[in-house]
Amino acid sequence: MKSRDEVRRERLIKNEQSFRDYNNRRVSFEQEADVEDDLVPFVCECGDSECIEGMELSVDDYMAAHSSGLRFTVKPGHYFPEAERVVAEHDRFWLVEKHEA
Ligand SMILES: [Zn+2]
């Protein structure tokens, strides 16, 4: 029997993963279009299933931010301390990292 906290954490991770998949497809598209220096609209990868906000990153910023599989890019302030910690606070986005399971 899973605790409510476990269920909530799994839902957070699953949600963030799906947004990340979307953003990765976006990266492939932008790389083909050869606009790597431009700001690209990405979706916020926070764990709030209601969040449909976006933020702008360069493709390089995005790729660097996701060097670890536990890291996600979110809008400033969109993070859940029970599931993740803030790694870096940039003007346009924050980088968060999941706690190890
Ligand atoms: Zn968000």
Short mmCIF file of C-alpha atoms and ligand atoms in Angstrom, two decimals:
data_model
loop_
_atom_site.label_atom_id
_atom_site.label_comp_id
_atom_site.label_asym_id
_atom_site.label_seq_id
_atom_site.Cartn_x
_atom_site.Cartn_y
_atom_site.Cartn_z
CA MET A 1 0.00 0.00 0.00
CA LYS A 2 1.49 3.28 -1.09
CA SER A 3 1.30 6.34 1.08
CA ARG A 4 -0.39 9.44 -0.24
CA ASP A 5 2.98 11.16 -0.36
CA GLU A 6 4.39 8.44 -2.61
CA VAL A 7 1.44 8.65 -4.99
CA ARG A 8 1.75 12.41 -5.11
CA ARG A 9 5.47 12.25 -5.79
CA GLU A 10 5.02 9.71 -8.60
CA ARG A 11 2.38 11.91 -10.17
CA LEU A 12 4.70 14.91 -9.99
CA ILE A 13 7.49 13.01 -11.71
CA LYS A 14 5.25 11.57 -14.40
CA ASN A 15 3.81 14.97 -15.21
CA GLU A 16 7.21 16.59 -15.47
CA GLN A 17 8.47 13.77 -17.66
CA SER A 18 5.68 14.29 -20.19
CA PHE A 19 6.42 18.00 -20.47
CA ARG A 20 10.06 17.21 -20.82
CA ASP A 21 9.31 14.82 -23.69
CA TYR A 22 7.39 17.60 -25.36
CA ASN A 23 10.30 20.00 -24.92
CA ASN A 24 12.78 17.48 -26.27
CA ARG A 25 10.76 17.19 -29.46
CA ARG A 26 10.80 20.98 -29.58
CA VAL A 27 14.60 20.94 -29.37
CA SER A 28 14.85 18.53 -32.31
CA PHE A 29 12.61 20.77 -34.33
CA GLU A 30 14.55 23.93 -33.49
CA GLN A 31 17.90 22.30 -34.21
CA GLU A 32 16.71 21.33 -37.65
CA ALA A 33 15.55 24.89 -38.15
CA ASP A 34 19.07 26.07 -37.16
CA VAL A 35 18.07 28.77 -34.66
CA GLU A 36 20.23 27.66 -31.76
CA ASP A 37 21.04 31.18 -30.55
CA ASP A 38 17.44 32.31 -30.46
CA LEU A 39 15.10 32.12 -27.49
CA VAL A 40 12.63 29.30 -27.92
CA PRO A 41 9.31 29.01 -26.06
CA PHE A 42 9.40 25.89 -23.86
CA VAL A 43 6.67 24.66 -21.56
CA CYS A 44 7.18 24.80 -17.81
CA GLU A 45 8.14 21.32 -16.53
CA CYS A 46 6.90 21.81 -12.97
CA GLY A 47 4.81 19.13 -11.25
CA ASP A 48 1.59 21.16 -11.23
CA SER A 49 -0.76 19.39 -13.66
CA GLU A 50 -2.72 22.65 -14.00
CA CYS A 51 0.32 24.63 -15.11
CA ILE A 52 0.37 25.44 -18.80
CA GLU A 53 2.81 28.32 -18.59
CA GLY A 54 5.85 28.71 -20.75
CA MET A 55 9.27 30.28 -20.55
CA GLU A 56 11.89 31.17 -23.12
CA LEU A 57 15.31 29.53 -23.22
CA SER A 58 17.94 29.18 -25.86
CA VAL A 59 18.37 25.62 -27.10
CA ASP A 60 21.88 25.68 -25.59
CA ASP A 61 20.47 26.64 -22.17
CA TYR A 62 17.92 23.87 -22.45
CA MET A 63 20.45 21.21 -23.41
CA ALA A 64 22.85 22.25 -20.64
CA ALA A 65 20.04 22.25 -18.06
CA HIS A 66 19.09 18.67 -18.93
CA SER A 67 22.57 17.20 -18.70
CA SER A 68 21.20 15.07 -15.84
CA GLY A 69 18.06 12.94 -16.14
CA LEU A 70 16.88 14.22 -12.77
CA ARG A 71 16.87 17.86 -13.82
CA PHE A 72 13.98 19.90 -15.18
CA THR A 73 13.46 23.50 -16.26
CA VAL A 74 10.56 25.38 -14.68
CA LYS A 75 9.31 28.92 -14.42
CA PRO A 76 10.83 30.83 -11.49
CA GLY A 77 9.07 29.72 -8.30
CA HIS A 78 7.39 26.65 -9.81
CA TYR A 79 8.95 23.95 -7.71
CA PHE A 80 7.86 21.45 -5.06
CA PRO A 81 10.32 21.16 -2.19
CA GLU A 82 9.06 17.69 -1.23
CA ALA A 83 10.08 16.29 -4.63
CA GLU A 84 12.96 18.43 -5.80
CA ARG A 85 15.51 21.12 -4.97
CA VAL A 86 16.48 24.27 -6.84
CA VAL A 87 19.87 23.94 -8.53
CA ALA A 88 20.06 27.33 -10.23
CA GLU A 89 17.91 30.45 -10.45
CA HIS A 90 18.13 32.21 -13.79
CA ASP A 91 16.15 35.27 -14.84
CA ARG A 92 13.98 33.37 -17.27
CA PHE A 93 13.84 29.93 -15.65
CA TRP A 94 14.87 27.87 -12.66
CA LEU A 95 16.67 24.56 -12.84
CA VAL A 96 15.37 21.96 -10.37
CA GLU A 97 16.64 18.50 -9.54
CA LYS A 98 14.55 15.57 -8.29
CA HIS A 99 15.48 13.96 -5.02
CA GLU A 100 16.87 10.47 -5.59
CA ALA A 101 14.15 7.86 -5.12
ZN ZN B 1 4.83 25.54 -13.85
#
